[in-house]
Amino acid sequence: MTENSKDLLTVLWSGADILRGKMDANDYKNYLLGIVFYKYLSDTFLYKVYDLKEDKVPETMEQAQKAYEEIYASEDRDALLQEVKEECHYIIEPSLTFTKLADDVNTNQFQRENLKKAFNDVETSDVIFAGLFADVDLYSTKLGSAEQKQNDTIADLIEVINTADLMNRDGDVLGNAYEYMIGKFASETGKKAGEFYTPQAVSRLLTQIAIHGQEDKKGLSVYDPTMGSGSLLLNAKKYSKYPEYIRYYGQELMTSTYNLARMNMFLHGVAPENQHLKNGDTLDADWPTNELTNFDMVLMNPPYSQVWKPVQGFVYDPRFEDYGGVLAPKSKADYAFLLHGFYHLKRGGTMAIVLPHGVLFRGGTEKTIRRVLLNKGFIYAVIGLPANLFYNTSIPTTIIVLKKDRDGRDVLMIDASKQFIKEKKKNLMTPENIAHILKLYLDRTDVKKEAHLASYEEIKKNDFNLNIPRYVDTFEPEPEISLSELADDMKKTGAEIAKSKESLLSMMKELDADSPEEQAALSDFLKVMEDM
């Protein structure tokens, strides 16, 4: 996080303090991130209006607001607003800009109905904004028990957020600040965060693996069919030579999380024409089907071992039909996710997916699918990650790397389970850890106790079991024990026990009993202690 984003983060995170205590993080993230995003849309709109009128940027949002009000009252309004809408895809009335709403807060005239109308106007202005603010319930009792309290809570939030300057920063700073807040919410939410957030260290590792060799490609296409808040997709921007041309494709089942991803895209400066996101179930009908369907990169961190109900005929679905005539078991959809993503991978591209270790060795239909993938040479590498990296599970996970067209059927096995540092309750992979794992991956050679390039014959001999310890020996022998040192330690321990016993007996002998019977019992106890 860069220095000039710290103040922004402080402002944005202090907004959470207003809602913390009223509701849990899984709820208040929708309010804070939604209202921050509306300020971004409003400020962007006012800046564009001012630039068209004055051919320069405004010094303050108030200056831009005043200019907009003058234009709105003039005869040139319609032509200018049409030009702004063509670029921004939305129009905001002067009375509904964030700047005006914040002024209403300062003059005690704010009414949440105006913010609600502003949300509605944006959502209906273009299909790309449809339902975007659906989870920002301005009338929820979680905001307060009475209507005025609810109104005041939103007003307080607007007042704090208005102190953030969202425009005099580059897109990455604002987008990264937004990403940081999503991560903070995930840490507070705990297990619920699994639906919307992949830790950045894991995202960076997956992305660098999948983009390797494609960094210079103009018009790179990236697909995540379980995209969450979009953080995994957006990492491609950091490693591409032409980030402005990347085309993003993603699908997300949870509507609130899908909306987060859309906001995240805009705040990272992704043009609307490069956003191809869908609110839908990846384990249902295939998507996409009517546009680009094969992608340079496929990145996935799906829900682990999820129950699914494949519809009749899925065994003949193009995504699943070439894998031994079987489907992933109903109790564990891991391979259903994997095969869906792999189906959409372009030849010459790379897919990287995070899954639980069980996919490497479980039997039944999973073994059948795994054997076909190995027979065809599709599995390129397996990387065992440290435990306790994710918010929704503490189990160790594995990255499976897949490619469609390559020579050979060998598989690089990497044990990266020790590549982490301890941070509070979670484990964290540092940039050094990530760089070390990447070097093992790119070198693609044996490294003692860390990596092994397993031949197809070796894998076949192991009955297509990919459990990493079968290929990477991480056994550490116990250090040899010196009997003389052990004897010395035992003597020292014995002497310390004797000294402590003598001290205890000395103190107990000074005790007096209240009756002859108790005195006799005390004497017997001391005799037993002395004989021990």
PDB file of C-alpha atoms in Angstrom, residues 9-267:
ATOM      1  CA  LEU A   9      -7.674   4.193   4.004  1.00  0.00           C
ATOM      2  CA  THR A  10      -7.986   5.966   7.347  1.00  0.00           C
ATOM      3  CA  VAL A  11     -11.018   7.892   6.137  1.00  0.00           C
ATOM      4  CA  LEU A  12     -12.679   4.902   4.552  1.00  0.00           C
ATOM      5  CA  TRP A  13     -12.025   2.582   7.453  1.00  0.00           C
ATOM      6  CA  SER A  14     -13.277   5.147   9.976  1.00  0.00           C
ATOM      7  CA  GLY A  15     -16.588   4.980   8.118  1.00  0.00           C
ATOM      8  CA  ALA A  16     -16.825   1.373   9.268  1.00  0.00           C
ATOM      9  CA  ASP A  17     -16.662   2.561  12.880  1.00  0.00           C
ATOM     10  CA  ILE A  18     -20.072   4.194  12.424  1.00  0.00           C
ATOM     11  CA  LEU A  19     -21.641   0.857  11.494  1.00  0.00           C
ATOM     12  CA  ARG A  20     -19.549  -1.476  13.629  1.00  0.00           C
ATOM     13  CA  GLY A  21     -21.691  -2.513  16.593  1.00  0.00           C
ATOM     14  CA  LYS A  22     -24.930  -2.049  14.676  1.00  0.00           C
ATOM     15  CA  MET A  23     -24.295  -5.058  12.410  1.00  0.00           C
ATOM     16  CA  ASP A  24     -21.554  -7.540  11.545  1.00  0.00           C
ATOM     17  CA  ALA A  25     -18.933  -6.947   8.869  1.00  0.00           C
ATOM     18  CA  ASN A  26     -20.711  -9.118   6.327  1.00  0.00           C
ATOM     19  CA  ASP A  27     -23.577  -6.586   6.378  1.00  0.00           C
ATOM     20  CA  TYR A  28     -21.822  -3.274   6.875  1.00  0.00           C
ATOM     21  CA  LYS A  29     -19.343  -3.870   4.075  1.00  0.00           C
ATOM     22  CA  ASN A  30     -22.282  -3.465   1.669  1.00  0.00           C
ATOM     23  CA  TYR A  31     -23.161  -0.037   3.095  1.00  0.00           C
ATOM     24  CA  LEU A  32     -19.648   1.321   3.277  1.00  0.00           C
ATOM     25  CA  LEU A  33     -18.400   0.010  -0.063  1.00  0.00           C
ATOM     26  CA  GLY A  34     -21.670   0.890  -1.809  1.00  0.00           C
ATOM     27  CA  ILE A  35     -21.696   4.489  -0.607  1.00  0.00           C
ATOM     28  CA  VAL A  36     -17.971   4.901  -1.307  1.00  0.00           C
ATOM     29  CA  PHE A  37     -18.644   3.681  -4.828  1.00  0.00           C
ATOM     30  CA  TYR A  38     -21.509   6.147  -5.278  1.00  0.00           C
ATOM     31  CA  LYS A  39     -19.192   8.991  -4.244  1.00  0.00           C
ATOM     32  CA  TYR A  40     -16.704   7.770  -6.841  1.00  0.00           C
ATOM     33  CA  LEU A  41     -19.393   7.774  -9.561  1.00  0.00           C
ATOM     34  CA  SER A  42     -20.659  11.199  -8.508  1.00  0.00           C
ATOM     35  CA  ASP A  43     -17.220  12.805  -8.286  1.00  0.00           C
ATOM     36  CA  THR A  44     -16.200  11.294 -11.631  1.00  0.00           C
ATOM     37  CA  PHE A  45     -19.371  12.717 -13.192  1.00  0.00           C
ATOM     38  CA  LEU A  46     -18.795  16.229 -11.796  1.00  0.00           C
ATOM     39  CA  TYR A  47     -15.170  16.203 -12.918  1.00  0.00           C
ATOM     40  CA  LYS A  48     -16.218  15.262 -16.444  1.00  0.00           C
ATOM     41  CA  VAL A  49     -18.882  17.980 -16.550  1.00  0.00           C
ATOM     42  CA  TYR A  50     -16.426  20.624 -15.341  1.00  0.00           C
ATOM     43  CA  ASP A  51     -13.772  19.486 -17.816  1.00  0.00           C
ATOM     44  CA  LEU A  52     -16.209  19.786 -20.717  1.00  0.00           C
ATOM     45  CA  LYS A  53     -17.283  23.260 -19.607  1.00  0.00           C
ATOM     46  CA  GLU A  54     -13.964  24.750 -18.524  1.00  0.00           C
ATOM     47  CA  ASP A  55     -11.423  22.463 -20.235  1.00  0.00           C
ATOM     48  CA  LYS A  56      -9.616  21.856 -16.937  1.00  0.00           C
ATOM     49  CA  VAL A  57     -10.095  19.999 -13.694  1.00  0.00           C
ATOM     50  CA  PRO A  58     -11.845  21.692 -10.751  1.00  0.00           C
ATOM     51  CA  GLU A  59      -9.942  22.703  -7.636  1.00  0.00           C
ATOM     52  CA  THR A  60     -12.725  21.438  -5.369  1.00  0.00           C
ATOM     53  CA  MET A  61     -15.864  19.338  -5.671  1.00  0.00           C
ATOM     54  CA  GLU A  62     -17.870  22.387  -4.601  1.00  0.00           C
ATOM     55  CA  GLN A  63     -16.502  24.303  -7.582  1.00  0.00           C
ATOM     56  CA  ALA A  64     -17.510  21.454  -9.890  1.00  0.00           C
ATOM     57  CA  GLN A  65     -20.966  21.296  -8.293  1.00  0.00           C
ATOM     58  CA  LYS A  66     -21.550  24.998  -8.846  1.00  0.00           C
ATOM     59  CA  ALA A  67     -20.513  24.758 -12.490  1.00  0.00           C
ATOM     60  CA  TYR A  68     -22.828  21.795 -12.994  1.00  0.00           C
ATOM     61  CA  GLU A  69     -25.793  23.635 -11.486  1.00  0.00           C
ATOM     62  CA  GLU A  70     -25.160  26.533 -13.880  1.00  0.00           C
ATOM     63  CA  ILE A  71     -24.984  24.196 -16.878  1.00  0.00           C
ATOM     64  CA  TYR A  72     -28.096  22.324 -15.770  1.00  0.00           C
ATOM     65  CA  ALA A  73     -30.054  25.586 -15.787  1.00  0.00           C
ATOM     66  CA  SER A  74     -28.745  26.627 -19.221  1.00  0.00           C
ATOM     67  CA  GLU A  75     -29.911  25.893 -22.762  1.00  0.00           C
ATOM     68  CA  ASP A  76     -26.740  23.853 -23.413  1.00  0.00           C
ATOM     69  CA  ARG A  77     -27.703  21.273 -20.802  1.00  0.00           C
ATOM     70  CA  ASP A  78     -29.009  18.493 -23.040  1.00  0.00           C
ATOM     71  CA  ALA A  79     -26.050  18.457 -25.424  1.00  0.00           C
ATOM     72  CA  LEU A  80     -23.503  18.432 -22.624  1.00  0.00           C
ATOM     73  CA  LEU A  81     -25.317  15.767 -20.588  1.00  0.00           C
ATOM     74  CA  GLN A  82     -25.556  13.543 -23.658  1.00  0.00           C
ATOM     75  CA  GLU A  83     -21.806  13.846 -24.154  1.00  0.00           C
ATOM     76  CA  VAL A  84     -21.163  13.010 -20.482  1.00  0.00           C
ATOM     77  CA  LYS A  85     -23.480  10.013 -20.590  1.00  0.00           C
ATOM     78  CA  GLU A  86     -21.745   8.591 -23.648  1.00  0.00           C
ATOM     79  CA  GLU A  87     -18.538   8.479 -21.647  1.00  0.00           C
ATOM     80  CA  CYS A  88     -19.785   7.766 -18.121  1.00  0.00           C
ATOM     81  CA  HIS A  89     -22.910   5.743 -19.032  1.00  0.00           C
ATOM     82  CA  TYR A  90     -25.000   7.584 -16.406  1.00  0.00           C
ATOM     83  CA  ILE A  91     -26.358  11.006 -15.436  1.00  0.00           C
ATOM     84  CA  ILE A  92     -26.810  12.357 -11.907  1.00  0.00           C
ATOM     85  CA  GLU A  93     -29.121  15.281 -11.184  1.00  0.00           C
ATOM     86  CA  PRO A  94     -27.497  18.285  -9.421  1.00  0.00           C
ATOM     87  CA  SER A  95     -29.635  17.727  -6.330  1.00  0.00           C
ATOM     88  CA  LEU A  96     -28.493  14.102  -6.058  1.00  0.00           C
ATOM     89  CA  THR A  97     -24.715  14.341  -6.419  1.00  0.00           C
ATOM     90  CA  PHE A  98     -22.702  13.149  -3.455  1.00  0.00           C
ATOM     91  CA  THR A  99     -21.376  16.680  -3.023  1.00  0.00           C
ATOM     92  CA  LYS A 100     -24.920  18.055  -2.719  1.00  0.00           C
ATOM     93  CA  LEU A 101     -25.999  15.254  -0.356  1.00  0.00           C
ATOM     94  CA  ALA A 102     -22.998  15.974   1.843  1.00  0.00           C
ATOM     95  CA  ASP A 103     -23.967  19.675   1.877  1.00  0.00           C
ATOM     96  CA  ASP A 104     -27.480  18.621   2.909  1.00  0.00           C
ATOM     97  CA  VAL A 105     -25.950  16.693   5.810  1.00  0.00           C
ATOM     98  CA  ASN A 106     -24.046  19.785   6.941  1.00  0.00           C
ATOM     99  CA  THR A 107     -27.208  21.903   6.840  1.00  0.00           C
ATOM    100  CA  ASN A 108     -29.354  19.221   8.511  1.00  0.00           C
ATOM    101  CA  GLN A 109     -31.491  18.821   5.386  1.00  0.00           C
ATOM    102  CA  PHE A 110     -30.388  15.318   4.353  1.00  0.00           C
ATOM    103  CA  GLN A 111     -33.087  12.767   3.575  1.00  0.00           C
ATOM    104  CA  ARG A 112     -32.123   9.222   2.690  1.00  0.00           C
ATOM    105  CA  GLU A 113     -34.877   9.176   0.040  1.00  0.00           C
ATOM    106  CA  ASN A 114     -32.622  11.381  -2.093  1.00  0.00           C
ATOM    107  CA  LEU A 115     -29.754   8.901  -1.865  1.00  0.00           C
ATOM    108  CA  LYS A 116     -32.170   6.098  -2.718  1.00  0.00           C
ATOM    109  CA  LYS A 117     -33.325   8.011  -5.800  1.00  0.00           C
ATOM    110  CA  ALA A 118     -29.709   8.618  -6.783  1.00  0.00           C
ATOM    111  CA  PHE A 119     -29.044   4.864  -6.561  1.00  0.00           C
ATOM    112  CA  ASN A 120     -32.108   4.116  -8.672  1.00  0.00           C
ATOM    113  CA  ASP A 121     -31.154   6.665 -11.321  1.00  0.00           C
ATOM    114  CA  VAL A 122     -27.697   5.129 -11.747  1.00  0.00           C
ATOM    115  CA  GLU A 123     -29.049   1.571 -11.800  1.00  0.00           C
ATOM    116  CA  THR A 124     -31.553   2.379 -14.543  1.00  0.00           C
ATOM    117  CA  SER A 125     -29.173   4.465 -16.648  1.00  0.00           C
ATOM    118  CA  ASP A 126     -27.365   1.499 -18.211  1.00  0.00           C
ATOM    119  CA  VAL A 127     -27.541  -2.289 -17.991  1.00  0.00           C
ATOM    120  CA  ILE A 128     -23.995  -2.412 -16.588  1.00  0.00           C
ATOM    121  CA  PHE A 129     -25.287  -0.747 -13.399  1.00  0.00           C
ATOM    122  CA  ALA A 130     -28.511  -2.760 -13.028  1.00  0.00           C
ATOM    123  CA  GLY A 131     -29.128  -3.774  -9.400  1.00  0.00           C
ATOM    124  CA  LEU A 132     -25.735  -2.465  -8.350  1.00  0.00           C
ATOM    125  CA  PHE A 133     -26.916  -1.004  -5.024  1.00  0.00           C
ATOM    126  CA  ALA A 134     -29.461  -3.724  -4.203  1.00  0.00           C
ATOM    127  CA  ASP A 135     -27.666  -4.653  -0.974  1.00  0.00           C
ATOM    128  CA  VAL A 136     -27.486  -1.103   0.379  1.00  0.00           C
ATOM    129  CA  ASP A 137     -30.785  -1.171   2.278  1.00  0.00           C
ATOM    130  CA  LEU A 138     -31.275   2.430   3.419  1.00  0.00           C
ATOM    131  CA  TYR A 139     -34.415   1.470   5.347  1.00  0.00           C
ATOM    132  CA  SER A 140     -33.015  -1.418   7.356  1.00  0.00           C
ATOM    133  CA  THR A 141     -33.668  -1.492  11.120  1.00  0.00           C
ATOM    134  CA  LYS A 142     -30.010  -2.458  11.488  1.00  0.00           C
ATOM    135  CA  LEU A 143     -29.245   1.223  10.913  1.00  0.00           C
ATOM    136  CA  GLY A 144     -31.361   2.213  13.894  1.00  0.00           C
ATOM    137  CA  SER A 145     -34.615   1.396  15.620  1.00  0.00           C
ATOM    138  CA  ALA A 146     -36.457   4.511  14.386  1.00  0.00           C
ATOM    139  CA  GLU A 147     -36.616   6.221  10.994  1.00  0.00           C
ATOM    140  CA  GLN A 148     -34.743   9.312  12.177  1.00  0.00           C
ATOM    141  CA  LYS A 149     -31.948   7.191  13.655  1.00  0.00           C
ATOM    142  CA  GLN A 150     -31.654   5.307  10.383  1.00  0.00           C
ATOM    143  CA  ASN A 151     -31.488   8.595   8.478  1.00  0.00           C
ATOM    144  CA  ASP A 152     -28.864   9.941  10.898  1.00  0.00           C
ATOM    145  CA  THR A 153     -26.667   6.843  10.527  1.00  0.00           C
ATOM    146  CA  ILE A 154     -26.542   7.261   6.745  1.00  0.00           C
ATOM    147  CA  ALA A 155     -25.903  10.993   7.188  1.00  0.00           C
ATOM    148  CA  ASP A 156     -22.980  10.280   9.529  1.00  0.00           C
ATOM    149  CA  LEU A 157     -21.549   7.866   7.016  1.00  0.00           C
ATOM    150  CA  ILE A 158     -21.815  10.406   4.179  1.00  0.00           C
ATOM    151  CA  GLU A 159     -20.129  13.054   6.327  1.00  0.00           C
ATOM    152  CA  VAL A 160     -17.111  10.833   6.988  1.00  0.00           C
ATOM    153  CA  ILE A 161     -16.774   9.507   3.448  1.00  0.00           C
ATOM    154  CA  ASN A 162     -17.025  13.016   2.009  1.00  0.00           C
ATOM    155  CA  THR A 163     -13.656  13.857   3.570  1.00  0.00           C
ATOM    156  CA  ALA A 164     -11.952  11.375   1.239  1.00  0.00           C
ATOM    157  CA  ASP A 165     -10.499  12.799  -1.978  1.00  0.00           C
ATOM    158  CA  LEU A 166     -11.224  10.077  -4.506  1.00  0.00           C
ATOM    159  CA  MET A 167     -10.270  11.994  -7.629  1.00  0.00           C
ATOM    160  CA  ASN A 168      -6.747  13.305  -7.071  1.00  0.00           C
ATOM    161  CA  ARG A 169      -5.338   9.791  -6.990  1.00  0.00           C
ATOM    162  CA  ASP A 170      -4.600   7.322  -9.743  1.00  0.00           C
ATOM    163  CA  GLY A 171      -6.962   4.443 -10.341  1.00  0.00           C
ATOM    164  CA  ASP A 172      -4.665   1.868  -8.805  1.00  0.00           C
ATOM    165  CA  VAL A 173      -4.448   3.732  -5.485  1.00  0.00           C
ATOM    166  CA  LEU A 174      -8.213   4.036  -5.207  1.00  0.00           C
ATOM    167  CA  GLY A 175      -8.793   0.488  -6.423  1.00  0.00           C
ATOM    168  CA  ASN A 176      -6.148  -0.903  -4.101  1.00  0.00           C
ATOM    169  CA  ALA A 177      -7.664   0.989  -1.166  1.00  0.00           C
ATOM    170  CA  TYR A 178     -11.023  -0.553  -2.013  1.00  0.00           C
ATOM    171  CA  GLU A 179      -9.346  -3.955  -2.274  1.00  0.00           C
ATOM    172  CA  TYR A 180      -7.699  -3.391   1.092  1.00  0.00           C
ATOM    173  CA  MET A 181     -11.069  -2.659   2.681  1.00  0.00           C
ATOM    174  CA  ILE A 182     -12.535  -5.840   1.205  1.00  0.00           C
ATOM    175  CA  GLY A 183      -9.641  -7.725   2.776  1.00  0.00           C
ATOM    176  CA  LYS A 184     -10.221  -6.049   6.131  1.00  0.00           C
ATOM    177  CA  PHE A 185     -13.899  -6.968   5.995  1.00  0.00           C
ATOM    178  CA  ALA A 186     -12.915 -10.522   5.175  1.00  0.00           C
ATOM    179  CA  SER A 187     -10.678 -10.727   8.244  1.00  0.00           C
ATOM    180  CA  GLU A 188     -13.528  -9.478  10.442  1.00  0.00           C
ATOM    181  CA  THR A 189     -16.110 -11.699   8.804  1.00  0.00           C
ATOM    182  CA  GLY A 190     -14.044 -14.870   9.178  1.00  0.00           C
ATOM    183  CA  LYS A 191     -15.585 -17.981   7.669  1.00  0.00           C
ATOM    184  CA  LYS A 192     -18.242 -16.014   5.787  1.00  0.00           C
ATOM    185  CA  ALA A 193     -15.486 -14.339   3.777  1.00  0.00           C
ATOM    186  CA  GLY A 194     -14.825 -17.428   1.701  1.00  0.00           C
ATOM    187  CA  GLU A 195     -17.591 -16.430  -0.677  1.00  0.00           C
ATOM    188  CA  PHE A 196     -16.023 -13.162  -1.730  1.00  0.00           C
ATOM    189  CA  TYR A 197     -12.310 -12.964  -1.007  1.00  0.00           C
ATOM    190  CA  THR A 198      -9.086 -14.757  -1.917  1.00  0.00           C
ATOM    191  CA  PRO A 199      -6.073 -13.545   0.131  1.00  0.00           C
ATOM    192  CA  GLN A 200      -3.851 -11.333  -1.987  1.00  0.00           C
ATOM    193  CA  ALA A 201      -0.753 -13.502  -1.547  1.00  0.00           C
ATOM    194  CA  VAL A 202      -2.570 -16.490  -3.037  1.00  0.00           C
ATOM    195  CA  SER A 203      -4.039 -14.299  -5.794  1.00  0.00           C
ATOM    196  CA  ARG A 204      -0.598 -13.004  -6.740  1.00  0.00           C
ATOM    197  CA  LEU A 205       0.871 -16.504  -6.889  1.00  0.00           C
ATOM    198  CA  LEU A 206      -1.975 -17.889  -9.006  1.00  0.00           C
ATOM    199  CA  THR A 207      -1.869 -14.934 -11.386  1.00  0.00           C
ATOM    200  CA  GLN A 208       1.892 -15.000 -11.910  1.00  0.00           C
ATOM    201  CA  ILE A 209       1.717 -18.714 -12.664  1.00  0.00           C
ATOM    202  CA  ALA A 210      -1.113 -18.323 -15.183  1.00  0.00           C
ATOM    203  CA  ILE A 211       0.188 -15.191 -16.916  1.00  0.00           C
ATOM    204  CA  HIS A 212       3.749 -16.461 -17.331  1.00  0.00           C
ATOM    205  CA  GLY A 213       4.721 -16.199 -20.997  1.00  0.00           C
ATOM    206  CA  GLN A 214       1.668 -14.046 -21.781  1.00  0.00           C
ATOM    207  CA  GLU A 215       2.719 -10.793 -20.121  1.00  0.00           C
ATOM    208  CA  ASP A 216       3.293  -9.077 -23.491  1.00  0.00           C
ATOM    209  CA  LYS A 217       0.002 -10.190 -25.033  1.00  0.00           C
ATOM    210  CA  LYS A 218      -2.261  -7.315 -26.047  1.00  0.00           C
ATOM    211  CA  GLY A 219      -5.925  -8.065 -25.465  1.00  0.00           C
ATOM    212  CA  LEU A 220      -5.297 -10.769 -22.870  1.00  0.00           C
ATOM    213  CA  SER A 221      -8.491 -12.546 -21.779  1.00  0.00           C
ATOM    214  CA  VAL A 222      -8.921 -13.663 -18.161  1.00  0.00           C
ATOM    215  CA  TYR A 223     -11.725 -15.856 -16.796  1.00  0.00           C
ATOM    216  CA  ASP A 224     -12.781 -16.666 -13.238  1.00  0.00           C
ATOM    217  CA  PRO A 225     -16.066 -18.613 -13.043  1.00  0.00           C
ATOM    218  CA  THR A 226     -16.140 -18.264  -9.229  1.00  0.00           C
ATOM    219  CA  MET A 227     -14.915 -14.679  -9.101  1.00  0.00           C
ATOM    220  CA  GLY A 228     -16.066 -13.493  -5.666  1.00  0.00           C
ATOM    221  CA  SER A 229     -15.255  -9.779  -5.387  1.00  0.00           C
ATOM    222  CA  GLY A 230     -13.076  -9.938  -8.500  1.00  0.00           C
ATOM    223  CA  SER A 231      -9.724  -9.616  -6.728  1.00  0.00           C
ATOM    224  CA  LEU A 232      -8.268 -12.655  -8.485  1.00  0.00           C
ATOM    225  CA  LEU A 233      -9.241 -11.357 -11.925  1.00  0.00           C
ATOM    226  CA  LEU A 234      -7.903  -7.874 -11.249  1.00  0.00           C
ATOM    227  CA  ASN A 235      -4.448  -9.133 -10.308  1.00  0.00           C
ATOM    228  CA  ALA A 236      -3.770  -9.626 -14.015  1.00  0.00           C
ATOM    229  CA  LYS A 237      -3.424  -5.826 -14.308  1.00  0.00           C
ATOM    230  CA  LYS A 238      -0.318  -5.929 -12.127  1.00  0.00           C
ATOM    231  CA  TYR A 239       1.637  -8.266 -14.395  1.00  0.00           C
ATOM    232  CA  SER A 240       0.457  -7.401 -17.919  1.00  0.00           C
ATOM    233  CA  LYS A 241       2.368  -5.050 -20.195  1.00  0.00           C
ATOM    234  CA  TYR A 242      -0.957  -3.812 -21.627  1.00  0.00           C
ATOM    235  CA  PRO A 243      -3.359  -3.787 -18.662  1.00  0.00           C
ATOM    236  CA  GLU A 244      -5.792  -1.372 -20.321  1.00  0.00           C
ATOM    237  CA  TYR A 245      -6.584  -3.986 -22.992  1.00  0.00           C
ATOM    238  CA  ILE A 246      -7.295  -6.923 -20.686  1.00  0.00           C
ATOM    239  CA  ARG A 247     -10.773  -8.403 -21.071  1.00  0.00           C
ATOM    240  CA  TYR A 248     -12.264  -9.737 -17.853  1.00  0.00           C
ATOM    241  CA  TYR A 249     -14.841 -12.524 -17.733  1.00  0.00           C
ATOM    242  CA  GLY A 250     -16.288 -13.666 -14.429  1.00  0.00           C
ATOM    243  CA  GLN A 251     -19.295 -15.355 -12.891  1.00  0.00           C
ATOM    244  CA  GLU A 252     -20.504 -15.227  -9.287  1.00  0.00           C
ATOM    245  CA  LEU A 253     -23.457 -16.948  -7.626  1.00  0.00           C
ATOM    246  CA  MET A 254     -23.996 -14.561  -4.674  1.00  0.00           C
ATOM    247  CA  THR A 255     -25.673 -11.356  -5.852  1.00  0.00           C
ATOM    248  CA  SER A 256     -24.138  -9.130  -3.173  1.00  0.00           C
ATOM    249  CA  THR A 257     -20.667 -10.460  -4.017  1.00  0.00           C
ATOM    250  CA  TYR A 258     -21.313 -10.037  -7.742  1.00  0.00           C
ATOM    251  CA  ASN A 259     -22.126  -6.376  -7.077  1.00  0.00           C
ATOM    252  CA  LEU A 260     -18.862  -5.985  -5.139  1.00  0.00           C
ATOM    253  CA  ALA A 261     -16.978  -7.342  -8.137  1.00  0.00           C
ATOM    254  CA  ARG A 262     -18.639  -4.851 -10.484  1.00  0.00           C
ATOM    255  CA  MET A 263     -17.773  -1.933  -8.198  1.00  0.00           C
ATOM    256  CA  ASN A 264     -14.242  -3.277  -7.838  1.00  0.00           C
ATOM    257  CA  MET A 265     -13.812  -3.315 -11.623  1.00  0.00           C
ATOM    258  CA  PHE A 266     -14.805   0.336 -11.997  1.00  0.00           C
ATOM    259  CA  LEU A 267     -12.626   1.464  -9.105  1.00  0.00           C
TER     260      LEU A 267
END
